[in-house]
Short mmCIF file of C-alpha atoms and ligand atoms in Angstrom, two decimals:
data_model
loop_
_atom_site.label_atom_id
_atom_site.label_comp_id
_atom_site.label_asym_id
_atom_site.label_seq_id
_atom_site.Cartn_x
_atom_site.Cartn_y
_atom_site.Cartn_z
CA UNK A 26 140.70 34.83 -12.95
CA UNK A 27 137.37 34.83 -11.14
CA UNK A 28 136.85 36.44 -7.90
CA UNK A 29 133.79 37.07 -5.86
CA UNK A 30 133.75 40.61 -4.15
CA UNK A 31 131.56 43.12 -2.54
CA UNK A 32 132.12 46.66 -2.21
CA UNK A 33 129.61 47.63 0.63
CA UNK A 34 128.30 45.39 3.66
CA UNK A 35 125.11 43.85 3.19
CA UNK A 36 122.77 40.55 3.16
CA UNK A 37 125.48 38.51 1.00
CA UNK A 38 122.89 37.34 -1.55
CA UNK A 39 122.43 41.06 -2.68
CA UNK A 40 126.01 42.25 -2.42
CA UNK A 41 128.36 39.58 -3.86
CA UNK A 42 129.12 39.95 -7.35
CA UNK A 43 131.72 37.70 -9.23
CA UNK A 44 134.38 39.64 -11.31
CA UNK A 45 135.96 38.34 -14.08
CA UNK A 46 139.47 39.55 -14.67
CA UNK A 47 141.33 38.32 -17.96
CA UNK A 48 144.47 39.48 -16.83
CA UNK A 49 147.32 36.93 -15.04
CA UNK A 50 146.97 35.88 -11.38
CA UNK A 51 149.12 37.56 -8.72
CA UNK A 52 152.48 36.84 -8.08
CA UNK A 53 153.88 35.39 -4.73
CA UNK A 54 156.27 37.43 -2.80
CA UNK A 55 159.28 36.66 -0.47
CA UNK A 56 158.03 33.93 1.56
CA UNK A 57 154.48 33.39 -0.36
CA UNK A 58 153.20 30.89 -2.49
CA UNK A 59 150.11 31.36 -4.99
CA UNK A 60 147.62 28.71 -4.76
CA UNK A 61 145.23 27.72 -7.45
CA UNK A 62 142.08 27.04 -5.44
CA UNK A 63 139.69 23.97 -6.08
CA UNK A 64 137.40 24.34 -3.07
CA UNK A 65 136.76 26.19 -0.63
CA UNK A 66 133.91 26.57 2.38
CA UNK A 67 131.09 29.18 3.21
CA UNK A 68 131.50 29.33 6.69
CA UNK A 69 128.61 31.41 8.85
CA UNK A 70 132.03 33.56 10.05
CA UNK A 71 132.27 34.47 6.14
CA UNK A 72 128.61 35.44 5.93
CA UNK A 73 129.09 37.61 8.89
CA UNK A 74 132.23 39.48 7.45
CA UNK A 75 129.85 40.39 4.42
CA UNK A 76 126.77 41.49 6.70
CA UNK A 77 128.65 42.98 9.45
CA UNK A 78 127.46 42.95 12.85
CA UNK A 79 123.59 43.52 13.33
CA UNK A 80 122.88 46.98 15.02
CA UNK A 81 125.75 48.43 14.41
CA UNK A 82 127.07 50.75 11.63
CA UNK A 83 128.96 49.45 8.76
CA UNK A 84 132.35 48.41 10.00
CA UNK A 85 134.66 49.31 7.00
CA UNK A 86 134.63 52.03 4.36
CA UNK A 87 133.60 50.62 0.99
CA UNK A 88 136.35 49.01 -0.66
CA UNK A 89 136.46 45.70 -2.63
CA UNK A 90 136.67 43.09 -0.54
CA UNK A 91 136.96 38.64 -1.10
CA UNK A 92 135.12 36.58 1.64
CA UNK A 93 136.68 33.69 2.45
CA UNK A 94 139.72 32.44 5.06
CA UNK A 95 140.24 28.99 4.19
CA UNK A 96 140.53 26.60 0.88
CA UNK A 97 142.45 23.82 -0.67
CA UNK A 98 143.95 24.04 -4.21
CA UNK A 99 147.32 23.43 -5.62
CA UNK A 100 150.24 25.30 -5.33
CA UNK A 101 150.72 27.25 -8.61
CA UNK A 102 154.06 29.29 -8.29
CA UNK A 103 156.29 29.91 -5.15
CA UNK A 104 158.23 33.26 -4.47
CA UNK A 105 161.65 33.79 -3.41
CA UNK A 106 162.75 31.67 0.13
CA UNK A 107 160.04 29.49 -0.41
CA UNK A 108 161.86 25.88 0.16
CA UNK A 109 159.27 23.70 1.63
CA UNK A 110 156.48 23.92 -1.05
CA UNK A 111 156.66 23.32 -4.68
CA UNK A 112 154.29 23.66 -7.91
CA UNK A 113 151.68 21.13 -8.37
CA UNK A 114 151.63 20.00 -4.33
CA UNK A 115 148.14 20.29 -2.68
CA UNK A 116 147.69 22.23 0.00
CA UNK A 117 145.02 23.53 2.57
CA UNK A 118 145.68 27.41 3.38
CA UNK A 119 144.09 28.94 6.36
CA UNK A 120 144.44 31.87 7.59
CA UNK A 121 144.24 33.06 4.09
CA UNK A 122 142.06 36.16 3.45
CA UNK A 123 140.21 35.79 0.24
CA UNK A 124 139.53 32.57 -0.28
CA UNK A 125 136.77 33.16 -2.73
CA UNK A 126 138.63 33.82 -5.75
CA UNK A 127 140.37 31.32 -8.29
CA UNK A 128 143.58 32.15 -6.85
CA UNK A 129 145.30 33.38 -3.38
CA UNK A 130 148.75 34.78 -2.66
CA UNK A 131 149.39 33.44 1.22
CA UNK A 132 152.52 32.90 3.08
CA UNK A 133 153.89 29.63 2.79
CA UNK A 134 153.60 28.52 6.39
CA UNK A 135 149.55 28.93 6.11
CA UNK A 136 149.68 26.74 3.71
CA UNK A 137 149.31 22.65 4.88
CA UNK A 138 150.49 19.60 2.67
CA UNK A 139 147.52 17.94 2.19
CA UNK A 140 148.00 14.06 2.60
CA UNK A 141 147.44 11.65 -0.56
CA UNK A 142 144.62 9.75 1.20
CA UNK A 143 142.53 13.16 2.00
CA UNK A 144 140.09 14.10 -0.66
CA UNK A 145 139.97 17.75 -2.00
CA UNK A 146 136.58 18.64 -0.24
CA UNK A 147 137.68 17.21 3.03
CA UNK A 148 140.82 19.00 2.60
CA UNK A 149 139.09 22.23 2.09
CA UNK A 150 137.22 21.81 5.60
CA UNK A 151 140.35 20.24 7.78
CA UNK A 152 141.49 23.51 9.45
CA UNK A 153 139.12 26.10 10.53
CA UNK A 154 136.46 23.77 12.29
CA UNK A 155 139.18 21.29 13.91
CA UNK A 156 141.50 24.32 15.05
CA UNK A 157 138.17 25.77 16.60
CA UNK A 158 137.48 22.76 18.15
CA UNK A 159 140.89 22.97 19.82
CA UNK A 160 141.11 26.35 20.76
CA UNK A 161 137.21 25.83 22.54
CA UNK A 162 138.56 22.33 24.22
CA UNK A 163 141.47 24.46 25.75
CA UNK A 164 139.24 27.57 26.94
CA UNK A 165 136.88 24.50 28.53
CA UNK A 166 139.57 22.86 30.37
CA UNK A 167 140.67 26.07 32.04
CA UNK A 168 137.09 26.91 32.84
CA UNK A 169 136.43 23.34 34.14
CA UNK A 170 139.20 23.51 36.53
CA UNK A 171 138.84 21.00 39.05
CA UNK A 172 135.02 20.22 38.14
CA UNK A 173 134.14 17.62 35.59
CA UNK A 174 130.90 19.41 34.22
CA UNK A 175 128.07 19.16 33.29
CA UNK A 176 128.70 21.65 30.07
CA UNK A 177 125.90 22.42 28.09
CA UNK A 178 126.33 23.35 24.19
CA UNK A 179 124.31 25.47 21.97
CA UNK A 180 123.52 25.02 17.77
CA UNK A 181 124.93 21.36 18.79
CA UNK A 182 123.72 19.96 15.29
CA UNK A 183 126.34 22.73 13.40
CA UNK A 184 129.29 21.19 12.33
CA UNK A 185 131.76 22.54 14.89
CA UNK A 186 128.82 21.29 17.41
CA UNK A 187 129.35 18.07 16.25
CA UNK A 188 133.09 18.07 16.47
CA UNK A 189 132.57 18.99 20.40
CA UNK A 190 130.17 15.78 20.24
CA UNK A 191 132.40 13.43 19.32
CA UNK A 192 135.03 14.88 21.63
CA UNK A 193 132.38 14.76 24.44
CA UNK A 194 131.71 10.93 23.77
CA UNK A 195 135.57 10.23 23.27
CA UNK A 196 136.74 12.02 26.25
CA UNK A 197 133.46 10.77 28.64
CA UNK A 198 132.40 14.68 28.72
CA UNK A 199 129.30 15.37 30.09
CA UNK A 200 127.47 17.19 27.59
CA UNK A 201 123.63 18.24 27.12
CA UNK A 202 123.42 19.36 23.53
CA UNK A 203 120.92 22.30 22.94
CA UNK A 204 119.28 22.89 19.16
CA UNK A 205 116.48 24.99 17.84
CA UNK A 206 114.14 22.37 16.58
CA UNK A 207 112.70 18.89 16.67
CA UNK A 208 114.19 17.59 13.49
CA UNK A 209 117.85 18.86 14.55
CA UNK A 210 117.19 16.62 17.70
CA UNK A 211 116.30 13.79 16.23
CA UNK A 212 119.11 14.06 14.10
CA UNK A 213 121.97 14.42 16.73
CA UNK A 214 119.85 11.83 18.92
CA UNK A 215 120.80 9.16 16.25
CA UNK A 216 124.49 10.64 15.71
CA UNK A 217 125.09 10.77 19.14
CA UNK A 218 122.42 8.95 20.94
CA UNK A 219 124.59 8.85 24.23
CA UNK A 220 124.10 12.50 24.82
CA UNK A 221 121.04 14.39 25.69
CA UNK A 222 119.53 16.56 23.07
CA UNK A 223 117.30 19.34 23.85
CA UNK A 224 115.38 21.48 21.48
CA UNK A 225 114.79 25.50 22.38
CA UNK A 226 111.40 24.70 20.15
CA UNK A 227 109.70 22.94 23.72
CA UNK A 228 108.44 25.26 26.39
CA UNK A 229 110.25 23.28 29.16
CA UNK A 230 113.46 23.32 27.70
CA UNK A 231 115.08 25.06 30.67
CA UNK A 232 113.52 22.35 33.03
CA UNK A 233 114.68 19.34 30.59
CA UNK A 234 118.25 20.66 31.06
CA UNK A 235 118.02 20.44 34.43
CA UNK A 236 116.48 17.12 34.37
CA UNK A 237 119.10 16.05 32.52
CA UNK A 238 122.02 17.36 34.84
CA UNK A 239 120.35 15.58 37.60
CA UNK A 240 119.76 19.11 39.57
CA UNK A 241 123.26 20.08 38.93
CA UNK A 242 124.03 24.09 37.57
CA UNK A 243 125.89 23.70 34.43
CA UNK A 244 129.97 24.58 34.76
CA UNK A 245 130.14 25.80 31.37
CA UNK A 246 128.24 27.01 28.13
CA UNK A 247 129.68 26.81 24.71
CA UNK A 248 127.59 29.14 22.58
CA UNK A 249 127.38 30.16 19.16
CA UNK A 250 123.77 31.44 19.42
CA UNK A 251 124.03 34.31 21.50
CA UNK A 252 121.40 37.12 21.13
CA UNK A 253 118.18 36.61 23.78
CA UNK A 254 119.07 32.94 24.44
CA UNK A 255 122.07 34.52 26.67
CA UNK A 256 119.76 35.54 29.58
CA UNK A 257 118.47 32.13 29.92
CA UNK A 258 122.00 30.31 29.41
CA UNK A 259 123.21 32.42 32.30
CA UNK A 260 120.47 31.57 34.40
CA UNK A 261 121.34 27.64 34.09
CA UNK A 262 125.07 28.42 34.81
CA UNK A 263 126.54 27.74 38.20
CA UNK A 264 127.61 30.64 40.37
CA UNK A 265 131.50 31.15 39.29
CA UNK A 266 130.57 29.38 36.05
CA UNK A 267 131.87 30.46 32.21
CA UNK A 268 130.04 31.09 29.31
CA UNK A 269 132.21 30.71 26.23
CA UNK A 270 130.93 32.74 23.52
CA UNK A 271 131.84 31.95 20.11
CA UNK A 272 129.36 32.93 17.59
CA UNK A 273 126.54 35.00 17.03
CA UNK A 274 123.95 32.86 14.99
CA UNK A 275 121.09 34.20 17.27
CA UNK A 276 118.73 37.45 16.94
CA UNK A 277 118.14 39.81 19.45
CA UNK A 278 121.06 41.30 22.17
CA UNK A 279 121.59 41.22 25.81
CA UNK A 280 122.74 44.02 27.59
CA UNK A 281 126.32 43.02 29.70
CA UNK A 282 124.66 44.87 32.77
CA UNK A 283 121.87 42.74 33.09
CA UNK A 284 123.52 39.73 33.46
CA UNK A 285 124.54 39.21 37.14
CA UNK A 286 128.19 38.49 36.31
CA UNK A 287 129.48 40.18 39.60
CA UNK A 288 126.74 38.91 42.00
CA UNK A 289 127.26 35.36 40.85
CA UNK A 290 130.79 35.54 40.17
CA UNK A 291 130.06 34.66 36.66
CA UNK A 292 132.85 34.35 33.68
CA UNK A 293 132.12 35.49 29.95
CA UNK A 294 135.11 34.34 27.61
CA UNK A 295 135.23 35.02 23.89
CA UNK A 296 137.16 32.24 21.74
CA UNK A 297 138.35 32.87 17.95
CA UNK A 298 140.38 30.55 16.05
CA UNK A 299 141.85 34.17 14.45
CA UNK A 300 144.05 33.88 17.96
CA UNK A 301 145.18 30.55 16.62
CA UNK A 302 147.97 32.50 14.91
CA UNK A 303 149.37 33.53 18.43
CA UNK A 304 150.34 30.20 18.97
CA UNK A 305 154.12 29.04 18.81
CA UNK A 306 155.05 27.43 15.72
CA UNK A 307 155.61 24.44 17.77
CA UNK A 308 152.05 24.55 18.90
CA UNK A 309 150.67 25.38 15.43
CA UNK A 310 152.69 22.08 14.37
CA UNK A 311 151.16 19.78 16.63
CA UNK A 312 147.26 21.55 16.24
CA UNK A 313 147.75 20.75 12.15
CA UNK A 314 148.82 17.28 12.90
CA UNK A 315 145.68 16.99 15.16
CA UNK A 316 143.72 18.72 12.18
CA UNK A 317 145.31 15.92 9.50
CA UNK A 318 144.83 13.22 11.92
CA UNK A 319 140.99 14.23 12.19
CA UNK A 320 141.10 14.44 8.25
CA UNK A 321 142.78 11.00 7.48
CA UNK A 322 140.52 9.07 10.16
CA UNK A 323 137.27 10.69 10.64
CA UNK A 324 136.76 12.58 7.30
CA UNK A 325 132.88 12.07 8.01
CA UNK A 326 132.92 14.62 10.74
CA UNK A 327 133.94 17.01 7.81
CA UNK A 328 130.48 16.58 6.61
CA UNK A 329 129.57 18.46 3.03
CA UNK A 330 126.17 19.76 2.80
CA UNK A 331 126.65 20.89 -1.02
CA UNK A 332 129.05 22.03 -3.39
CA UNK A 333 128.37 25.03 -6.05
CA UNK A 334 130.63 26.56 -8.72
CA UNK A 335 132.07 29.55 -7.34
CA UNK A 336 129.95 31.55 -10.15
CA UNK A 337 126.81 30.59 -8.24
CA UNK A 338 127.56 32.01 -4.75
CA UNK A 339 124.52 33.60 -4.10
CA UNK A 340 122.91 30.01 -4.33
CA UNK A 341 125.48 28.62 -2.57
CA UNK A 342 124.85 31.62 0.26
CA UNK A 343 121.23 30.71 0.42
CA UNK A 344 122.10 26.84 1.02
CA UNK A 345 124.49 27.93 3.86
CA UNK A 346 121.95 29.64 5.40
CA UNK A 347 119.01 27.17 5.03
CA UNK A 348 117.30 25.79 8.23
CA UNK A 349 118.50 21.98 8.67
CA UNK A 350 121.32 21.93 6.79
CA UNK A 351 123.64 19.30 8.04
CA UNK A 352 127.48 19.95 6.89
CA UNK A 353 129.05 23.00 5.27
CA UNK A 354 128.54 24.52 1.62
CA UNK A 355 131.45 24.26 -0.72
CA UNK A 356 132.36 26.48 -3.37
CA UNK A 357 134.17 24.88 -6.39
CA UNK A 358 136.29 26.28 -9.30
CA UNK A 359 135.28 23.72 -11.57
CA UNK A 360 133.36 25.10 -14.53
CA UNK A 361 130.06 23.32 -15.32
CA UNK A 362 126.90 24.92 -17.04
CA UNK A 363 123.15 24.95 -15.59
CA UNK A 364 122.01 24.99 -11.87
CA UNK A 365 124.94 23.38 -9.99
CA UNK A 366 123.85 22.19 -6.89
CA UNK A 367 125.05 18.67 -6.18
CA UNK A 368 123.71 16.90 -2.80
CA UNK A 369 127.27 15.01 -1.67
CA UNK A 370 126.27 13.17 0.60
N1 NAP B 2 134.91 31.90 16.89
C1 NAP B 2 135.45 31.45 15.93
O1 NAP B 2 136.73 31.26 15.66
C2 NAP B 2 134.48 30.45 15.03
C3 NAP B 2 135.01 29.65 14.15
C4 NAP B 2 134.25 28.64 12.94
C5 NAP B 2 133.12 28.83 13.42
N2 NAP B 2 132.37 29.61 14.50
C6 NAP B 2 131.22 29.82 14.65
O2 NAP B 2 130.75 28.30 15.22
C7 NAP B 2 129.31 28.54 14.91
C8 NAP B 2 128.67 27.20 13.88
O3 NAP B 2 129.71 27.22 12.97
P1 NAP B 2 129.24 26.31 11.82
O4 NAP B 2 130.33 26.54 11.16
O5 NAP B 2 129.58 24.88 12.47
O6 NAP B 2 128.06 26.28 11.59
P2 NAP B 2 126.67 25.43 10.47
O7 NAP B 2 127.42 24.00 10.46
O8 NAP B 2 126.64 26.34 9.20
O9 NAP B 2 125.58 25.12 11.43
C9 NAP B 2 124.73 25.92 11.45
C10 NAP B 2 123.97 25.76 12.93
O10 NAP B 2 123.57 26.58 13.70
C11 NAP B 2 121.74 26.53 13.55
N3 NAP B 2 121.41 27.74 13.99
C12 NAP B 2 121.62 28.63 12.88
N4 NAP B 2 120.84 29.72 13.50
C13 NAP B 2 120.26 29.48 14.75
C14 NAP B 2 119.35 30.47 15.61
N5 NAP B 2 119.21 31.45 15.21
N6 NAP B 2 119.56 29.44 16.62
C15 NAP B 2 119.98 28.27 17.01
N7 NAP B 2 120.66 27.86 16.06
C16 NAP B 2 120.82 28.28 15.10
C17 NAP B 2 121.80 25.46 12.25
O11 NAP B 2 120.54 25.01 13.16
P3 NAP B 2 119.34 24.05 12.40
O12 NAP B 2 119.87 22.69 12.07
O13 NAP B 2 118.30 24.45 13.45
O14 NAP B 2 118.99 24.48 11.20
C18 NAP B 2 122.47 24.66 12.26
O15 NAP B 2 122.91 23.69 13.27
C19 NAP B 2 128.88 30.04 14.02
O16 NAP B 2 128.37 30.71 15.11
C20 NAP B 2 130.13 30.44 13.56
O17 NAP B 2 130.38 31.84 13.44
C21 NAP B 2 133.24 30.43 15.44
#
């Protein structure tokens, strides 16, 4: 059994190691299943979990930890009291800490049966990002209240950003897309021609935002960049507006005290897909049905950037951080030889 591990936080390209254990895989306990994983994504959040938050002391004592929160594979065995699943079935798992390994043990209710028409790669991507989209959508609706918009999102070319754009086009949401460079802007314009795209590499990007919103201030900003950009984003918000923060791709920091939250009645709201587990079983079932529908009918929205063998985790991590990457990098469990970088689409 192969497992990617790290014993300290730091640059993933430095601290991640592949451990090979000749022993048998773990046994599932009551209500659990053992999944032989075939594919799992490299999400920015996985890398943040390895690095820790910049500027803060190490968040956890040294221990052997395996990254990864989602993936797809085949049920290898089931523990006592598991009736809904049986060995041999294809499943996608989330939340399932430790998916960067050949096997993972998860509670049976965290494994979703993969329909026949859905490919392995799509299945490996069909939970975290679509469920995050739903969490963002709910936060956005709450924050908008009676307002229709406008709304701005940062890192619009990200996998999540594309899901948000597709939903905005479908629902007629007045969304402005912000990216960091000209090539990302070109790409987004060709994918979503009806949505304005602005690159922060342009000196006048703030004026461009005002121009595209017809001078109306933003009601909501969906932001996963943060850092030094936060001040600018807050300046573009309407009084009473909301900054929804759900990631930290940018550098630098902005102190909360520097923001005119009180004077302008602004709200800063964090959103995390980890809170999805707080939803009721019925609500979760509806959300999973949405994710399955997306995987079956619009798999292109779950784009794959490249696929690497689990043993090439460092190369995979380097690719996942590459500027201009389009889609999500996958780690696969198929053993092959040589340099295993395969552009998928
Ligand atoms: N809160 C949650 O529960 C949750 C769940 C899922 C994802 N997220 C967050 O959502 C964000 C997007 O995730 P993803 O998987 O969709 O990402 P992704 O597909 O890997 O794409 C990353 C995107 O971020 C852009 N980017 C990278 N560094 C940047 C910077 N310093 N400034 C501006 N843009 C930058 C890249 O732009 P270029 O094209 O210019 O390189 C690329 O478009 C991440 O912050 C992630 O942590 C949060």
